[in-house]
Amino acid sequence: MLMRTDPFREMDRIVQQLSGTSGTWSKPSVMPMDAYRQGDVYVIAFDLPGVSTEAIDIDVERNMLTVKAERRPAEKSDGVQMELSERPLGVFSRQVMLADTLDTEHIEAEYDAGVLTLRIPIAERAKPRKISIGGESGRKQISG
């Protein structure tokens, strides 16, 4: 249902994790995701812990789904001295090429417990249907 567009993004993600660099708007970090089919719906879940809903941008152009998010440092009061900072900050992005069999006009988005979940219905034209054969003339009729 989806096609990977850039095989080197995973390598970039690993390098960024090892080097401790944060994503920027011009070179965002990759966000982890799961994708699966659940009945007549395709589900994509993105890990975005600590990101507010206002900092998430979801865009679909033709069949290209783009999700961008930004995690900023938490506000700290004066006198706080950071001892350890391992949680990645900055801009995260993921582009996913969606198949023509998905109905991109009816995508639903939900954000709960740091996970952005998109539900994309399977298009009616992509669902299996029976073809019946008419009487002696051999006419065929498609039923949906």
Coordinates of N, CA and C in Angstrom, one line a residue:
M1 N 0.8 -1.2 0.0 CA 0.0 0.0 0.0 C 0.8 1.3 0.0
L2 N 2.1 1.2 0.5 CA 2.9 2.3 0.4 C 4.3 1.9 -0.2
M3 N 5.0 2.9 -0.7 CA 6.3 2.7 -1.4 C 7.3 3.5 -0.7
R4 N 8.5 2.9 -0.4 CA 9.6 3.7 0.2 C 10.2 4.6 -0.9
T5 N 10.4 5.8 -0.6 CA 10.9 6.7 -1.7 C 12.4 7.0 -1.6
D6 N 13.0 6.8 -0.4 CA 14.4 7.1 -0.3 C 15.1 6.1 0.6
P7 N 15.8 5.1 0.0 CA 16.4 4.1 0.8 C 17.5 4.5 1.7
F8 N 18.0 5.7 1.5 CA 19.2 6.2 2.4 C 18.7 7.0 3.6
R9 N 17.4 7.2 3.8 CA 16.9 8.0 4.9 C 17.2 7.2 6.2
E10 N 17.0 5.9 6.2 CA 17.3 5.1 7.4 C 18.8 5.3 7.8
M11 N 19.7 5.3 6.9 CA 21.1 5.5 7.2 C 21.3 6.9 7.8
D12 N 20.6 7.9 7.2 CA 20.7 9.3 7.8 C 20.3 9.3 9.2
R13 N 19.2 8.6 9.5 CA 18.6 8.6 10.8 C 19.6 8.0 11.8
I14 N 20.3 6.9 11.4 CA 21.2 6.2 12.3 C 22.4 7.2 12.6
V15 N 22.9 7.8 11.5 CA 24.0 8.8 11.6 C 23.7 9.9 12.6
Q16 N 22.4 10.4 12.4 CA 22.0 11.5 13.3 C 21.9 11.1 14.8
Q17 N 21.4 9.9 15.0 CA 21.4 9.3 16.4 C 22.8 9.2 17.0
L18 N 23.7 8.7 16.2 CA 25.0 8.4 16.7 C 25.8 9.7 16.9
S19 N 25.6 10.7 16.1 CA 26.3 12.0 16.2 C 25.6 13.0 17.1
G20 N 24.4 12.7 17.5 CA 23.7 13.6 18.4 C 23.2 14.9 17.7
T21 N 23.1 14.9 16.4 CA 22.6 16.1 15.7 C 21.1 16.2 15.7
S22 N 20.6 17.4 15.7 CA 19.1 17.5 15.6 C 18.7 17.9 14.2
G23 N 17.5 17.6 13.9 CA 17.0 17.9 12.6 C 16.7 19.4 12.4
T24 N 16.8 19.9 11.2 CA 16.5 21.3 10.9 C 15.4 21.3 9.9
W25 N 14.8 22.5 9.6 CA 13.8 22.5 8.5 C 14.4 22.2 7.2
S26 N 15.7 22.4 6.9 CA 16.2 22.1 5.6 C 16.7 20.6 5.6
K27 N 17.0 20.0 6.7 CA 17.4 18.6 6.8 C 16.8 18.0 8.1
P28 N 15.5 17.6 8.0 CA 14.9 17.1 9.2 C 15.3 15.7 9.5
S29 N 15.2 15.3 10.8 CA 15.4 13.9 11.2 C 14.2 13.1 10.8
V30 N 14.4 11.8 10.7 CA 13.4 10.9 10.3 C 12.6 10.4 11.6
M31 N 11.3 10.3 11.5 CA 10.5 9.8 12.6 C 10.1 8.4 12.4
P32 N 10.2 7.5 13.4 CA 9.9 6.1 13.2 C 8.4 6.0 13.0
M33 N 8.0 4.9 12.2 CA 6.6 4.7 11.9 C 6.4 3.2 11.8
D34 N 5.1 2.9 11.9 CA 4.6 1.5 11.6 C 3.4 1.7 10.6
A35 N 3.3 0.8 9.7 CA 2.2 0.8 8.7 C 1.6 -0.5 8.6
Y36 N 0.2 -0.6 8.6 CA -0.4 -1.9 8.4 C -1.9 -1.7 7.9
R37 N -2.4 -2.8 7.4 CA -3.8 -2.8 7.0 C -4.7 -3.4 8.0
Q38 N -5.8 -2.7 8.3 CA -6.8 -3.2 9.3 C -8.2 -3.2 8.7
G39 N -8.5 -4.3 8.1 CA -9.8 -4.4 7.4 C -9.7 -3.6 6.1
D40 N -10.7 -2.6 6.0 CA -10.7 -1.7 4.8 C -10.0 -0.4 5.1
V41 N -9.2 -0.4 6.0 CA -8.4 0.9 6.4 C -6.9 0.6 6.5
Y42 N -6.2 1.5 5.9 CA -4.7 1.4 6.0 C -4.3 2.4 7.2
V43 N -3.5 1.9 8.1 CA -3.1 2.7 9.3 C -1.6 2.9 9.3
I44 N -1.2 4.2 9.5 CA 0.2 4.6 9.6 C 0.3 5.3 11.0
A45 N 1.2 4.8 11.8 CA 1.4 5.4 13.1 C 2.9 5.9 13.2
F46 N 3.0 7.2 13.6 CA 4.3 7.9 13.7 C 4.6 8.1 15.2
D47 N 5.8 7.9 15.7 CA 6.2 8.2 17.0 C 6.7 9.6 17.1
L48 N 6.0 10.4 17.9 CA 6.3 11.8 18.1 C 6.1 12.2 19.6
P49 N 6.8 11.5 20.5 CA 6.6 11.9 21.9 C 7.1 13.3 22.2
G50 N 6.4 14.0 23.0 CA 6.8 15.3 23.5 C 6.5 16.4 22.5
V51 N 5.8 16.1 21.4 CA 5.5 17.1 20.4 C 4.0 17.5 20.6
S52 N 3.8 18.9 20.6 CA 2.4 19.3 20.7 C 1.7 19.2 19.4
T53 N 0.4 19.1 19.4 CA -0.4 19.0 18.1 C -0.2 20.2 17.2
E54 N 0.0 21.4 17.8 CA 0.2 22.6 17.0 C 1.5 22.5 16.2
A55 N 2.4 21.7 16.6 CA 3.7 21.6 16.0 C 3.8 20.5 14.9
I56 N 2.6 19.9 14.6 CA 2.6 18.8 13.6 C 1.9 19.3 12.4
D57 N 2.5 19.0 11.2 CA 1.9 19.4 10.0 C 1.7 18.2 9.1
I58 N 0.5 18.0 8.6 CA 0.2 16.8 7.7 C -0.2 17.3 6.4
D59 N 0.4 16.9 5.3 CA 0.0 17.4 4.0 C 0.0 16.2 3.0
V60 N -1.0 16.2 2.1 CA -1.1 15.2 1.1 C -1.2 16.0 -0.3
E61 N -0.2 15.7 -1.2 CA -0.3 16.2 -2.5 C -0.2 15.1 -3.5
R62 N -1.2 14.9 -4.3 CA -1.4 13.7 -5.1 C -1.3 12.5 -4.2
N63 N -0.3 11.6 -4.3 CA -0.2 10.4 -3.5 C 0.9 10.5 -2.5
M64 N 1.5 11.7 -2.4 CA 2.7 11.9 -1.5 C 2.2 12.4 -0.1
L65 N 2.3 11.6 0.9 CA 1.9 12.1 2.3 C 3.2 12.6 3.0
T66 N 3.1 13.8 3.5 CA 4.3 14.4 4.2 C 3.8 14.7 5.7
V67 N 4.6 14.3 6.6 CA 4.3 14.6 8.0 C 5.6 15.3 8.6
K68 N 5.4 16.5 9.1 CA 6.5 17.2 9.7 C 6.1 17.6 11.1
A69 N 7.1 17.6 12.0 CA 6.8 18.0 13.4 C 8.1 18.6 14.0
E70 N 7.9 19.4 15.0 CA 9.1 20.0 15.6 C 8.9 19.9 17.1
R71 N 10.0 19.3 17.8 CA 10.1 19.2 19.2 C 11.1 20.3 19.7
R72 N 10.6 21.2 20.5 CA 11.4 22.3 21.0 C 11.8 21.9 22.5
P73 N 12.9 22.5 22.9 CA 13.3 22.2 24.3 C 12.2 22.7 25.3
A74 N 12.1 22.0 26.4 CA 11.1 22.4 27.4 C 11.6 23.7 28.1
E75 N 10.6 24.5 28.5 CA 10.9 25.8 29.2 C 11.5 25.4 30.5
K76 N 12.6 26.0 30.9 CA 13.3 25.8 32.2 C 13.4 27.1 32.9
S77 N 13.2 27.0 34.2 CA 13.3 28.3 35.0 C 14.8 28.6 35.2
D78 N 15.1 29.8 35.6 CA 16.5 30.2 35.9 C 17.1 29.3 37.0
G79 N 18.3 29.1 36.9 CA 19.0 28.3 37.9 C 19.0 26.8 37.6
V80 N 18.4 26.4 36.5 CA 18.4 24.9 36.1 C 19.6 24.7 35.3
Q81 N 20.3 23.6 35.7 CA 21.5 23.2 35.0 C 21.3 21.9 34.4
M82 N 21.3 21.7 33.1 CA 21.1 20.5 32.4 C 22.2 19.5 32.7
E83 N 22.0 18.3 33.2 CA 23.0 17.3 33.5 C 23.1 16.3 32.3
L84 N 22.0 16.0 31.7 CA 22.0 15.0 30.6 C 20.8 15.4 29.7
S85 N 21.1 15.3 28.4 CA 20.0 15.6 27.4 C 20.2 14.6 26.3
E86 N 19.3 13.6 26.3 CA 19.4 12.5 25.2 C 18.2 12.5 24.3
R87 N 17.1 13.2 24.7 CA 15.9 13.2 23.9 C 16.2 14.1 22.7
P88 N 15.9 13.6 21.5 CA 16.2 14.4 20.3 C 15.2 15.6 20.2
L89 N 15.8 16.7 19.8 CA 15.0 18.0 19.6 C 15.1 18.3 18.1
G90 N 14.3 19.3 17.7 CA 14.5 19.7 16.3 C 13.3 19.3 15.4
V91 N 13.5 19.3 14.2 CA 12.5 19.0 13.2 C 12.5 17.5 12.7
F92 N 11.4 16.9 12.6 CA 11.3 15.5 12.2 C 10.3 15.5 11.0
S93 N 10.6 14.7 10.0 CA 9.8 14.6 8.8 C 9.8 13.2 8.3
R94 N 8.7 12.9 7.6 CA 8.6 11.6 6.9 C 7.7 11.8 5.7
Q95 N 8.2 11.3 4.6 CA 7.4 11.3 3.4 C 7.1 9.9 3.0
V96 N 5.8 9.6 2.6 CA 5.4 8.3 2.3 C 4.6 8.4 1.0
M97 N 5.0 7.6 0.0 CA 4.2 7.5 -1.3 C 3.1 6.5 -1.1
L98 N 1.9 7.0 -1.2 CA 0.7 6.2 -1.0 C 0.2 5.6 -2.3
A99 N -0.3 4.4 -2.3 CA -0.7 3.7 -3.5 C -2.0 4.3 -4.0
D100 N -2.3 4.2 -5.3 CA -3.6 4.7 -5.8 C -4.8 4.0 -5.3
T101 N -4.6 2.9 -4.6 CA -5.8 2.2 -4.0 C -6.3 2.8 -2.7
L102 N -5.6 3.9 -2.2 CA -6.1 4.5 -1.0 C -6.8 5.8 -1.3
D103 N -7.8 6.1 -0.5 CA -8.7 7.2 -0.6 C -8.1 8.4 0.2
T104 N -7.3 9.2 -0.4 CA -6.6 10.3 0.3 C -7.5 11.4 0.6
E105 N -8.7 11.4 0.1 CA -9.7 12.5 0.4 C -10.3 12.3 1.8
H106 N -10.2 11.1 2.4 CA -10.8 10.9 3.7 C -9.9 10.4 4.7
I107 N -8.7 10.9 4.8 CA -7.7 10.6 5.8 C -8.2 11.1 7.2
E108 N -8.1 10.3 8.2 CA -8.4 10.7 9.6 C -7.1 10.7 10.4
A109 N -6.9 11.8 11.2 CA -5.7 11.8 12.0 C -6.0 11.9 13.5
E110 N -5.3 11.2 14.3 CA -5.5 11.2 15.8 C -4.1 11.2 16.5
Y111 N -4.0 12.0 17.5 CA -2.7 12.1 18.3 C -3.0 11.8 19.7
D112 N -2.4 10.7 20.2 CA -2.6 10.3 21.6 C -1.3 9.6 22.1
A113 N -0.9 10.0 23.3 CA 0.2 9.5 24.0 C 1.5 9.5 23.2
G114 N 1.7 10.6 22.4 CA 2.9 10.7 21.6 C 2.9 10.0 20.3
V115 N 1.8 9.4 19.9 CA 1.7 8.7 18.7 C 0.7 9.3 17.7
L116 N 1.1 9.7 16.5 CA 0.2 10.3 15.5 C -0.3 9.1 14.7
T117 N -1.6 8.9 14.6 CA -2.1 7.7 13.9 C -3.0 8.3 12.7
L118 N -2.7 7.9 11.5 CA -3.4 8.2 10.3 C -4.2 7.0 9.9
R119 N -5.5 7.2 9.6 CA -6.3 6.1 9.1 C -6.8 6.5 7.7
I120 N -6.4 5.7 6.7 CA -6.7 6.0 5.3 C -7.5 4.9 4.7
P121 N -8.8 5.2 4.3 CA -9.6 4.1 3.8 C -9.1 3.6 2.5
I122 N -9.4 2.3 2.2 CA -9.1 1.7 0.9 C -10.2 2.2 0.0
A123 N -9.8 2.7 -1.2 CA -10.7 3.2 -2.2 C -11.7 2.1 -2.6
E124 N -13.0 2.5 -2.9 CA -14.0 1.6 -3.3 C -13.6 0.8 -4.6
R125 N -12.9 1.5 -5.5 CA -12.5 0.9 -6.7 C -11.5 -0.2 -6.5
A126 N -10.8 -0.2 -5.4 CA -9.7 -1.2 -5.1 C -10.3 -2.4 -4.3
K127 N -11.5 -2.3 -3.9 CA -12.1 -3.5 -3.1 C -12.5 -4.6 -4.1
P128 N -12.3 -5.8 -3.7 CA -12.8 -6.9 -4.5 C -14.3 -6.9 -4.8
R129 N -14.7 -7.3 -6.0 CA -16.1 -7.3 -6.3 C -16.3 -8.5 -7.2
K130 N -17.6 -9.0 -7.2 CA -18.0 -10.1 -8.0 C -18.4 -9.7 -9.4
I131 N -18.1 -10.5 -10.3 CA -18.6 -10.3 -11.7 C -19.5 -11.4 -12.1
S132 N -20.8 -11.1 -12.4 CA -21.7 -12.2 -12.7 C -21.9 -12.2 -14.2
I133 N -22.2 -13.4 -14.7 CA -22.4 -13.6 -16.2 C -23.9 -13.6 -16.4
G134 N -24.3 -12.8 -17.4 CA -25.7 -12.8 -17.8 C -26.2 -14.0 -18.6
G135 N -27.4 -14.0 -19.0 CA -28.0 -15.1 -19.8 C -27.2 -15.6 -20.9
E136 N -27.9 -16.1 -22.0 CA -27.3 -16.7 -23.1 C -26.4 -15.7 -23.9
S137 N -26.7 -14.5 -23.9 CA -26.0 -13.5 -24.7 C -24.6 -13.3 -24.2
G138 N -24.3 -13.8 -23.0 CA -22.9 -13.7 -22.5 C -22.6 -12.4 -21.9
R139 N -23.5 -11.5 -21.7 CA -23.2 -10.2 -21.1 C -22.7 -10.3 -19.7
K140 N -21.8 -9.5 -19.3 CA -21.2 -9.6 -18.0 C -21.6 -8.3 -17.2
Q141 N -21.9 -8.5 -16.0 CA -22.3 -7.4 -15.1 C -21.4 -7.4 -13.9
I142 N -20.9 -6.2 -13.6 CA -20.1 -6.1 -12.4 C -20.9 -5.5 -11.2
S143 N -20.8 -6.2 -10.1 CA -21.6 -5.7 -8.9 C -20.6 -5.3 -7.9
G144 N -20.8 -4.2 -7.2 CA -19.9 -3.7 -6.2 C -20.4 -3.8 -4.9

